[in-house]
Coordinates of C-alpha atoms in Angstrom, one line a residue:
Chain A
M1 CA 31.4 -9.9 4.8
S2 CA 32.1 -6.3 4.6
L3 CA 30.3 -3.1 3.8
R4 CA 31.8 0.3 3.2
V5 CA 29.6 3.3 2.8
D6 CA 30.8 6.9 2.3
I7 CA 28.1 9.0 0.8
R8 CA 26.7 12.5 0.6
K9 CA 23.3 13.7 -0.5
R10 CA 22.0 17.2 -0.3
Y11 CA 18.5 18.4 0.1
K12 CA 17.1 21.8 0.9
G13 CA 17.8 22.3 4.5
F14 CA 19.2 18.8 5.1
T15 CA 22.4 17.1 4.2
L16 CA 23.1 13.4 4.6
E17 CA 26.8 12.8 5.1
V18 CA 27.7 9.3 6.4
G19 CA 30.8 7.2 6.2
F20 CA 31.1 3.8 7.9
E21 CA 32.5 0.4 7.6
N22 CA 31.1 -2.8 9.0
G23 CA 32.9 -6.1 9.3
D24 CA 31.2 -9.0 10.9
G25 CA 28.2 -8.7 13.1
T26 CA 25.0 -6.7 13.3
L27 CA 25.3 -3.0 12.9
G28 CA 22.6 -0.8 14.5
I29 CA 21.8 2.7 13.4
L30 CA 20.2 4.6 16.2
G31 CA 18.7 8.0 15.7
A32 CA 15.6 10.2 16.1
S33 CA 13.2 10.4 13.2
G34 CA 14.5 12.7 10.5
S35 CA 18.1 11.9 11.3
G36 CA 18.7 10.3 7.9
K37 CA 18.9 6.7 9.1
S38 CA 16.2 5.3 6.7
L39 CA 17.6 7.4 3.9
T40 CA 21.0 5.8 4.4
L41 CA 19.5 2.3 4.1
K42 CA 17.6 3.4 0.9
C43 CA 20.9 4.6 -0.6
I44 CA 22.5 1.3 0.1
A45 CA 19.5 -0.5 -1.4
G46 CA 19.6 1.7 -4.5
L47 CA 16.2 3.1 -3.9
E48 CA 17.8 6.6 -3.6
S49 CA 20.9 7.8 -5.3
P50 CA 23.5 9.8 -3.3
D51 CA 24.9 12.9 -4.9
E52 CA 28.4 11.6 -4.5
G53 CA 30.4 8.9 -2.7
V54 CA 31.0 5.1 -2.8
I55 CA 29.2 2.1 -1.6
V56 CA 31.1 -1.2 -1.7
F57 CA 29.8 -4.5 -0.5
N58 CA 32.0 -7.6 -0.3
G59 CA 34.4 -6.1 -2.8
R60 CA 31.6 -5.3 -5.3
T61 CA 31.0 -1.6 -6.0
L62 CA 27.3 -0.9 -5.8
F63 CA 27.7 2.8 -6.2
D64 CA 30.6 5.1 -7.1
S65 CA 29.8 8.6 -8.3
A66 CA 33.4 9.2 -9.6
A67 CA 33.3 6.0 -11.8
R68 CA 29.6 6.6 -12.6
I69 CA 28.5 3.2 -11.2
D70 CA 25.0 3.1 -9.9
L71 CA 23.6 -0.5 -9.8
A72 CA 19.9 -0.9 -10.0
P73 CA 18.3 -2.2 -6.8
R74 CA 17.8 -5.7 -8.2
E75 CA 21.5 -6.0 -9.1
R76 CA 22.6 -5.2 -5.6
N77 CA 21.5 -8.3 -3.8
V78 CA 20.2 -6.5 -0.8
G79 CA 17.2 -7.5 1.4
Y80 CA 15.1 -4.6 2.7
L81 CA 12.5 -5.2 5.4
F82 CA 10.2 -2.2 5.2
Q83 CA 8.6 -0.7 8.3
N84 CA 5.1 -1.7 7.1
Y85 CA 6.5 -4.9 5.5
A86 CA 5.3 -3.9 2.0
L87 CA 3.7 -7.2 1.2
F88 CA 1.9 -7.4 -2.1
P89 CA -1.8 -7.2 -1.1
H90 CA -3.0 -8.9 -4.3
M91 CA -0.9 -11.9 -3.8
T92 CA -1.3 -14.8 -1.4
V93 CA 1.4 -15.5 1.1
W94 CA 2.6 -18.2 -1.2
E95 CA 2.8 -15.9 -4.2
N96 CA 4.5 -13.2 -2.1
I97 CA 7.3 -15.6 -1.2
A98 CA 7.5 -17.3 -4.6
I99 CA 8.0 -14.1 -6.5
A100 CA 11.3 -13.4 -4.8
I101 CA 12.8 -16.8 -5.7
R102 CA 15.4 -16.6 -8.4
G103 CA 18.2 -18.5 -10.0
R104 CA 18.9 -22.1 -9.3
R105 CA 16.2 -22.5 -6.7
A106 CA 13.5 -21.5 -9.3
K107 CA 13.4 -25.1 -10.4
D108 CA 11.9 -26.5 -7.2
K109 CA 10.0 -23.4 -6.3
A110 CA 7.2 -25.2 -4.6
A111 CA 9.6 -27.1 -2.3
T112 CA 11.5 -23.9 -1.4
V113 CA 8.3 -22.0 -0.6
S114 CA 7.0 -24.8 1.6
A115 CA 10.3 -25.0 3.4
L116 CA 10.3 -21.3 4.1
L117 CA 6.6 -21.3 5.3
E118 CA 7.5 -24.2 7.6
R119 CA 10.6 -22.4 8.9
Y120 CA 8.8 -19.1 9.7
G121 CA 5.8 -20.8 11.4
L122 CA 3.5 -20.1 8.4
A123 CA 2.6 -23.6 7.4
G124 CA -1.0 -23.6 6.4
F125 CA -1.1 -19.9 5.7
G126 CA 0.1 -20.2 2.1
D127 CA -3.2 -19.4 0.5
R128 CA -4.1 -16.5 2.8
Y129 CA -3.9 -12.9 1.7
P130 CA -1.7 -10.5 3.7
A131 CA -4.6 -8.4 4.9
K132 CA -6.0 -11.4 6.8
L133 CA -2.8 -12.0 8.8
S134 CA -1.8 -10.5 12.1
G135 CA 1.1 -8.0 12.4
G136 CA 3.5 -10.7 13.6
Q137 CA 2.5 -13.1 10.8
Q138 CA 2.9 -10.3 8.2
Q139 CA 6.4 -9.6 9.5
R140 CA 7.3 -13.3 9.2
V141 CA 6.0 -13.4 5.7
A142 CA 8.1 -10.4 4.8
L143 CA 11.2 -12.0 6.3
A144 CA 10.5 -15.3 4.5
R145 CA 10.1 -13.3 1.3
I146 CA 13.5 -11.6 1.8
F147 CA 15.2 -14.9 2.6
A148 CA 13.6 -16.5 -0.5
Y149 CA 15.6 -13.9 -2.4
E150 CA 18.9 -14.9 -0.5
P151 CA 20.3 -11.4 -0.1
G152 CA 23.9 -10.8 0.9
I153 CA 22.8 -8.2 3.3
L154 CA 19.7 -7.8 5.4
M155 CA 18.5 -4.3 6.2
L156 CA 15.7 -3.8 8.7
D157 CA 14.0 -0.5 8.8
E158 CA 12.3 0.0 12.2
P159 CA 11.1 -3.6 12.0
F160 CA 9.2 -3.6 15.3
S161 CA 7.5 -0.2 15.3
A162 CA 4.2 -1.6 13.8
L163 CA 3.8 -4.3 16.5
D164 CA 2.2 -4.1 19.9
A165 CA 4.5 -4.5 22.9
F166 CA 3.9 -8.2 23.5
L167 CA 4.5 -9.2 19.9
R168 CA 7.5 -6.8 19.7
E169 CA 9.2 -8.7 22.5
N170 CA 8.6 -12.0 20.9
M171 CA 9.7 -10.9 17.4
Q172 CA 12.9 -9.4 18.8
I173 CA 13.8 -12.8 20.3
E174 CA 12.8 -14.5 17.0
L175 CA 14.8 -12.1 15.0
L176 CA 17.9 -12.7 17.1
R177 CA 17.5 -16.4 16.3
I178 CA 17.0 -15.7 12.6
I179 CA 20.1 -13.4 12.5
S180 CA 22.3 -16.0 14.2
E181 CA 21.4 -18.5 11.5
Y182 CA 22.0 -16.0 8.7
D183 CA 25.5 -15.5 7.4
G184 CA 25.1 -12.2 5.6
D185 CA 25.5 -8.7 7.1
V186 CA 22.6 -7.2 9.1
L187 CA 21.8 -3.5 9.4
L188 CA 19.1 -2.4 11.8
V189 CA 17.7 1.1 11.8
T190 CA 15.7 2.1 14.8
H191 CA 14.9 4.8 17.3
S192 CA 14.7 2.3 20.1
R193 CA 17.7 1.9 22.3
D194 CA 16.3 -1.3 23.7
E195 CA 16.3 -2.9 20.2
V196 CA 19.8 -1.8 19.4
Y197 CA 21.1 -3.0 22.8
R198 CA 19.5 -6.4 22.4
I199 CA 20.3 -7.1 18.7
C200 CA 23.3 -5.2 17.6
D201 CA 27.0 -5.8 18.2
N202 CA 28.0 -2.4 16.8
L203 CA 26.3 0.9 16.8
L204 CA 26.1 4.2 14.9
I205 CA 24.3 7.1 16.4
M206 CA 22.9 9.5 13.7
D207 CA 21.8 13.0 14.2
G208 CA 20.9 15.6 11.6
G209 CA 22.1 13.5 8.7
R210 CA 25.5 12.7 10.2
I211 CA 27.1 10.1 12.3
D212 CA 27.4 11.4 15.9
T213 CA 29.0 8.4 17.7
R214 CA 30.1 5.0 16.7
G215 CA 31.5 1.9 18.5
E216 CA 30.7 -1.3 20.1
T217 CA 27.2 -1.2 21.4
K218 CA 27.9 -2.0 25.0
A219 CA 30.8 0.3 25.1
V220 CA 28.8 3.2 23.7
F221 CA 26.1 2.7 26.2
A222 CA 28.6 2.5 29.0
D223 CA 30.4 5.6 27.8
P224 CA 28.4 7.6 25.3
G225 CA 31.1 10.4 25.1
N226 CA 28.8 13.3 24.3
V227 CA 25.5 14.8 25.5
R228 CA 23.5 13.9 22.4
A229 CA 24.7 10.2 22.4
A230 CA 24.0 10.0 26.1
R231 CA 20.4 11.2 25.6
I232 CA 19.6 8.9 22.7
T233 CA 21.0 5.9 24.6
G234 CA 18.5 6.7 27.3
C235 CA 20.3 8.9 29.8
K236 CA 17.6 11.1 31.3
N237 CA 19.8 13.4 33.4
T238 CA 22.5 15.7 32.1
S239 CA 24.1 18.7 33.7
R240 CA 26.8 21.2 32.8
I241 CA 29.8 20.9 35.1
R242 CA 32.7 22.9 36.5
K243 CA 35.8 20.9 37.2
L244 CA 37.0 21.4 40.8
S245 CA 39.8 18.8 40.8
E246 CA 40.8 15.7 38.9
H247 CA 38.0 13.6 40.4
R248 CA 35.7 16.3 41.8
L249 CA 33.2 18.4 39.9
L250 CA 30.3 20.8 40.5
A251 CA 27.2 19.9 38.5
T252 CA 26.0 23.5 37.9
D253 CA 22.5 22.7 36.7
W254 CA 21.8 20.5 39.7
G255 CA 23.7 22.4 42.4
M256 CA 25.7 19.5 43.8
E257 CA 29.3 18.5 44.1
L258 CA 30.1 15.0 42.9
E259 CA 33.1 12.7 43.0
T260 CA 34.0 10.6 40.0
T261 CA 36.0 7.4 39.6
R262 CA 37.3 8.4 36.2
A263 CA 39.6 11.4 35.9
I264 CA 37.9 14.5 34.5
A265 CA 39.5 15.8 31.3
A266 CA 39.6 19.4 30.4
D267 CA 37.1 19.0 27.5
H268 CA 34.5 17.3 29.7
T269 CA 31.7 19.9 29.8
H270 CA 28.8 17.8 31.0
I271 CA 27.9 14.8 33.0
G272 CA 25.1 12.4 32.6
V273 CA 23.5 10.1 35.1
R274 CA 21.1 7.3 34.2
A275 CA 17.8 7.4 36.1
H276 CA 18.3 3.8 37.3
D277 CA 21.7 4.5 38.9
F278 CA 20.5 6.4 42.0
S279 CA 20.1 4.2 45.0
V280 CA 18.6 4.6 48.5
T281 CA 21.4 2.5 50.0
R282 CA 25.1 2.9 49.9
G283 CA 26.5 0.8 47.1
K284 CA 28.7 -2.2 47.9
G285 CA 31.2 -1.5 45.2
A286 CA 34.7 -0.2 46.1
G287 CA 34.1 2.9 44.0
V288 CA 33.6 6.4 45.4
Q289 CA 30.1 6.9 46.8
N290 CA 28.4 10.3 46.5
E291 CA 25.7 11.0 49.1
I292 CA 23.2 13.5 47.9
A293 CA 20.6 15.3 50.1
V294 CA 17.5 15.5 48.1
S295 CA 13.9 16.5 48.2
A296 CA 11.4 14.5 46.1
E297 CA 8.9 16.7 44.3
H298 CA 6.7 14.4 42.4
A299 CA 6.4 10.8 41.4
V300 CA 4.9 9.1 38.4
E301 CA 4.0 5.5 38.9
G302 CA 4.4 3.2 35.9
P303 CA 3.3 -0.5 35.8
F304 CA 6.6 -1.8 37.0
D305 CA 8.5 1.1 38.4
K306 CA 8.2 4.6 39.6
T307 CA 9.8 7.8 38.2
V308 CA 10.6 10.3 40.9
L309 CA 11.5 13.9 40.1
F310 CA 13.7 15.4 42.7
R311 CA 16.0 18.4 43.3
V312 CA 18.8 19.0 45.8
A313 CA 17.5 19.5 49.3
D314 CA 18.8 23.0 49.9
D315 CA 17.2 24.4 46.7
A316 CA 14.7 26.7 48.4
D317 CA 13.9 28.8 45.3
R318 CA 13.6 25.8 43.0
A319 CA 16.2 27.3 40.6
R320 CA 17.8 23.9 40.0
E321 CA 17.1 21.4 37.3
I322 CA 14.9 18.5 38.1
I323 CA 16.6 15.1 38.3
R324 CA 14.8 11.8 37.4
W325 CA 15.2 8.7 39.4
I326 CA 13.6 5.5 38.5
C327 CA 13.0 3.2 41.5
D328 CA 11.0 0.2 42.6
R329 CA 7.4 1.1 42.7
N330 CA 7.1 0.1 46.3
E331 CA 9.7 2.7 47.3
D332 CA 8.3 5.1 49.9
I333 CA 9.6 8.3 48.5
A334 CA 8.1 10.5 51.2
N335 CA 10.9 9.3 53.6
V336 CA 13.7 9.5 51.1
R337 CA 16.1 12.3 52.2
R338 CA 19.2 11.2 50.6
L339 CA 20.3 9.2 47.6
F340 CA 23.6 7.5 46.7
L341 CA 25.4 7.6 43.4
D342 CA 28.3 5.4 42.6
G343 CA 31.2 7.4 41.1
D344 CA 31.5 4.8 38.4
D345 CA 28.0 5.6 37.2
I346 CA 28.7 9.3 36.4
L347 CA 29.1 9.6 32.6
L348 CA 31.7 12.2 31.7
L349 CA 30.5 13.9 28.5
R350 CA 31.6 16.4 26.0
G351 CA 29.2 19.0 24.8
G352 CA 29.9 18.6 21.2
S353 CA 30.2 15.3 19.3
E354 CA 32.8 13.4 17.4
R355 CA 32.2 15.4 14.2
D356 CA 32.8 18.8 15.9
K357 CA 36.4 18.0 16.6
Chain B
M1 CA 0.1 5.9 -21.9
A2 CA -0.9 7.1 -18.5
Y3 CA 1.9 5.1 -17.0
A4 CA 4.3 6.9 -19.4
V5 CA 3.0 10.3 -18.3
C6 CA 3.2 9.3 -14.6
R7 CA 6.8 8.3 -15.0
A8 CA 7.9 11.3 -17.1
K9 CA 10.6 13.1 -15.1
N10 CA 10.3 16.5 -16.7
N11 CA 7.6 18.5 -15.0
I12 CA 6.8 20.8 -17.9
L13 CA 6.6 17.9 -20.4
R14 CA 4.4 16.0 -18.0
T15 CA 2.0 19.0 -17.6
V16 CA 1.8 19.6 -21.3
L17 CA 1.2 15.9 -22.1
D18 CA -1.4 15.7 -19.4
A19 CA -3.2 18.8 -20.7
F20 CA -3.1 17.5 -24.2
L21 CA -4.6 14.1 -23.3
T22 CA -7.3 15.7 -21.2
L23 CA -8.3 18.4 -23.7
P24 CA -11.0 16.4 -25.5
L25 CA -12.8 16.0 -22.2
V26 CA -13.1 19.7 -21.6
L27 CA -13.7 20.8 -25.2
P28 CA -17.2 20.7 -26.7
P29 CA -17.3 17.5 -28.8
T30 CA -18.0 19.5 -31.9
V31 CA -14.7 21.3 -31.4
A32 CA -12.9 18.0 -31.0
G33 CA -14.7 16.8 -34.2
F34 CA -13.7 20.0 -35.9
F35 CA -10.0 19.3 -35.1
L36 CA -10.4 15.7 -36.3
L37 CA -11.9 16.9 -39.5
Y38 CA -9.0 19.4 -39.8
I39 CA -6.4 16.7 -39.3
F40 CA -8.0 13.8 -41.3
G41 CA -9.8 15.8 -44.0
V42 CA -9.0 14.6 -47.5
Y43 CA -7.2 17.8 -48.5
R44 CA -5.1 17.8 -45.3
P45 CA -1.6 16.3 -45.2
I46 CA -2.4 13.3 -43.0
G47 CA -5.8 12.8 -44.7
S48 CA -4.4 13.0 -48.2
L49 CA -1.6 10.6 -47.3
L50 CA -4.2 8.2 -46.0
A51 CA -6.3 8.8 -49.1
R52 CA -3.4 7.9 -51.4
M53 CA -3.0 4.7 -49.4
G54 CA -6.6 4.0 -50.3
V55 CA -8.1 4.8 -46.9
K56 CA -10.8 7.4 -46.9
L57 CA -11.4 8.0 -43.2
V58 CA -13.8 10.9 -43.2
F59 CA -17.5 10.0 -43.3
S60 CA -16.8 6.2 -43.0
W61 CA -17.7 3.9 -40.2
Q62 CA -14.0 4.0 -39.1
A63 CA -14.5 7.7 -38.5
T64 CA -17.1 6.9 -35.9
V65 CA -14.6 4.7 -34.1
L66 CA -12.0 7.4 -34.3
A67 CA -14.4 10.0 -32.9
A68 CA -15.5 7.7 -30.0
T69 CA -11.9 6.8 -29.2
V70 CA -10.7 10.4 -29.1
I71 CA -13.6 11.6 -26.9
A72 CA -13.4 8.6 -24.5
L73 CA -9.6 8.6 -24.2
P74 CA -9.3 11.3 -21.5
L75 CA -11.7 9.4 -19.2
M76 CA -9.6 6.3 -19.5
Y77 CA -6.4 8.2 -19.2
R78 CA -7.4 10.1 -16.1
S79 CA -8.8 7.0 -14.3
A80 CA -5.6 5.1 -15.2
K81 CA -3.4 7.9 -14.0
A82 CA -5.3 8.1 -10.7
A83 CA -5.1 4.3 -10.3
F84 CA -1.4 4.3 -10.8
T85 CA -0.6 7.1 -8.5
Q86 CA -2.7 5.4 -5.8
V87 CA -0.5 2.3 -5.8
D88 CA 1.8 2.5 -2.7
P89 CA 5.3 3.5 -4.0
L90 CA 6.8 1.4 -1.2
L91 CA 5.4 -1.8 -2.8
L92 CA 7.2 -0.9 -6.0
Q93 CA 10.4 -0.2 -4.1
A94 CA 10.0 -3.5 -2.3
A95 CA 9.6 -5.3 -5.7
R96 CA 12.8 -3.6 -6.9
T97 CA 14.8 -4.8 -3.9
L98 CA 13.4 -8.3 -4.4
G99 CA 15.1 -8.5 -7.8
L100 CA 12.0 -8.0 -10.1
S101 CA 12.7 -6.4 -13.4
E102 CA 10.9 -3.2 -14.3
T103 CA 8.7 -5.1 -16.8
A104 CA 7.8 -7.7 -14.2
I105 CA 7.0 -4.9 -11.7
V106 CA 4.6 -3.3 -14.2
F107 CA 2.7 -6.4 -15.1
R108 CA 2.8 -8.3 -11.8
I109 CA 2.6 -5.5 -9.3
L110 CA 1.4 -2.2 -10.8
F111 CA -1.3 -3.4 -13.2
P112 CA -2.9 -5.8 -10.8
L113 CA -3.0 -3.3 -8.0
A114 CA -4.3 -0.6 -10.3
S115 CA -6.9 -2.9 -11.9
P116 CA -10.0 -1.7 -10.1
G117 CA -9.2 1.9 -11.2
L118 CA -8.3 0.7 -14.7
M119 CA -11.6 -1.2 -14.9
S120 CA -13.7 1.7 -13.8
G121 CA -11.9 3.9 -16.3
G122 CA -12.9 1.3 -18.9
I123 CA -16.5 1.4 -17.9
L124 CA -16.6 5.2 -18.1
A125 CA -14.7 5.4 -21.4
F126 CA -16.9 2.7 -22.9
S127 CA -20.1 4.4 -21.9
R128 CA -18.9 7.7 -23.0
G129 CA -17.9 6.2 -26.4
L130 CA -21.3 4.6 -26.8
G131 CA -23.0 7.9 -26.3
E132 CA -20.7 10.0 -28.4
F133 CA -22.6 12.4 -30.6
G134 CA -21.0 15.7 -31.4
A135 CA -17.6 14.7 -32.8
T136 CA -19.1 11.7 -34.6
A137 CA -21.6 14.0 -36.4
M138 CA -18.7 16.3 -37.4
I139 CA -16.3 13.8 -38.8
A140 CA -18.5 10.9 -39.8
G141 CA -21.8 12.5 -40.5
N142 CA -25.0 10.7 -40.2
I143 CA -25.3 8.3 -43.1
A144 CA -27.9 5.6 -42.6
G145 CA -26.3 2.2 -42.6
V146 CA -22.8 3.5 -42.7
T147 CA -22.0 6.1 -40.0
R148 CA -25.3 6.4 -38.1
T149 CA -24.5 5.5 -34.5
M150 CA -27.3 5.0 -32.0
P151 CA -27.3 8.5 -30.5
L152 CA -27.4 9.9 -34.1
A153 CA -30.2 7.5 -35.0
I154 CA -32.2 8.7 -32.0
Y155 CA -31.6 12.3 -33.1
S156 CA -32.8 11.5 -36.6
S157 CA -35.8 9.6 -35.5
V158 CA -37.0 12.4 -33.2
S159 CA -36.4 15.1 -35.7
G160 CA -38.2 13.1 -38.3
G161 CA -41.1 12.6 -35.9
R162 CA -40.7 8.8 -35.7
M163 CA -41.0 8.6 -31.9
E164 CA -41.7 4.8 -31.8
E165 CA -38.4 4.2 -33.5
A166 CA -36.6 6.6 -31.1
Y167 CA -38.1 4.7 -28.0
R168 CA -36.7 1.4 -29.2
Y169 CA -33.2 2.9 -29.7
V170 CA -33.3 4.6 -26.3
I171 CA -34.4 1.4 -24.5
V172 CA -31.6 -0.6 -26.2
L173 CA -29.0 2.0 -25.4
V174 CA -30.1 2.3 -21.7
L175 CA -30.1 -1.4 -21.3
I176 CA -26.7 -1.9 -22.8
S177 CA -25.1 0.8 -20.7
F178 CA -26.8 -0.3 -17.5
L179 CA -25.8 -3.9 -18.0
F180 CA -22.3 -3.0 -18.7
V181 CA -21.8 -0.9 -15.7
C182 CA -23.5 -3.6 -13.4
V183 CA -21.3 -6.4 -14.7
L184 CA -18.0 -4.4 -14.4
N185 CA -19.0 -3.2 -10.9
F186 CA -19.6 -6.8 -9.9
V187 CA -16.3 -8.0 -11.3
S188 CA -14.2 -5.3 -9.7
D189 CA -16.0 -5.8 -6.4
A190 CA -15.3 -9.5 -6.4
R191 CA -11.6 -8.9 -7.2
S192 CA -10.9 -6.3 -4.5
K193 CA -12.9 -8.2 -1.8
K194 CA -10.4 -11.0 -2.1
Y195 CA -7.5 -9.1 -0.6
R196 CA -9.2 -6.4 1.4
P197 CA -9.0 -6.9 5.2
D198 CA -11.9 -8.9 6.4
D199 CA -13.8 -6.6 8.8
R200 CA -14.9 -9.4 11.1
R201 CA -11.3 -10.5 11.8
R202 CA -10.1 -7.0 12.5
T203 CA -9.9 -6.1 16.1

């Protein structure tokens, strides 16, 4: 299984310019809304035509502007799960699934539909209309419909955004199971870092129509490389730095000196610290430990944790940037005077991104 | 026709076509009738061609059909256009990615989804055609037993002082129109209820 995409499409004030290849595994495209991630999927599906470039899937050219190849969506063999599932409202669940069956399986359509209904936990729902189903059921119908079509690639466009938190969790687990049983490629577009982390092996981060960062998902989360990627992978604290020595830096926005485990390079202009990585106790790891004198300003209690906003302790005129720390909600922040930060947990970042090089 | 206009890519062409198809709705029916007479008159190119083929359109019962069709067309066209544009484009995109051919999409997705709008367009157009007066009078005249439609018959009865006769025509016309609208409303209601969300189940 392989997918190669290298396309450009210009609009007024927005240019989509993406190039990537995906071998095995699930590829996640993470980006804020308007970053061009859905548009990329639509170009692959053939619902939008790029101005120029090539799209090749498993050796078959779907689009090639130079050779004037632009296959119609139905010739591309792609499955597209729409954000709102796009079930046909005038058809029953059964008809919705049956309409996508083609080729050799058309002979025993009834048996195929029954098997799909069974498999996606929809047995007995065949004669219902989509409007009478819950969000989770609708999504399962949409998935069953796509698999009735037997696509070579499955593209999921913000698949969980229309579900409530409880269902979302369940469907994510279910989708992982479905993907593991599916032998085609999977592309997941989302703005949720949790979804990407749970589901995708590899990751692209898109910003303003371009690819910002790419890599293996866990590696990108561990070392995002630049400020934008750090923020989108959920890093809540970033600061500009001044390098003091190979392992020592001054975080200028925060007004504190920190020691890092990794060597600081000349082009590292920022650092990031995830809000979970501060601790009230000295870490047990062998890495360098930074002890920071802090004064907590404000705390916002969530259902399971607490977000504490703090500054360095000697910041009398409050000129420094606020830092976020997410801690256990039982933490008594009034008595917290210092926090520890493992040198391993400091993300060394470049201000620009991959494409600026 | 409406589908073709909706799909036309050229903006200017679309606007012009749209205006042309809507024109009979905004013109006085007599003007529309005048144009029809102008086009299909026996001494006009199209009219004389038809005449040579043995068809004399003007002042025949076929002319009443032509007049009613031309006058009712914009109502049908506009309702159909509105019905098509209201269909969620995502559904059509979904159909394309599921391997349906364009023809299959039109007949299995677009038409069924637009059907309530198409039907109400049908009701409007039918009623308008039934009541057509001006253009009919222009191109078909008011020949008893040949081109006298009901609205024209009513006009003749009243102007001839035969009020009893006029009453009968009026009652028939009102009943037919009323029944037609009721039946079609009922049908389209039943159709759409089937796949609309059930309010009781919505939380």
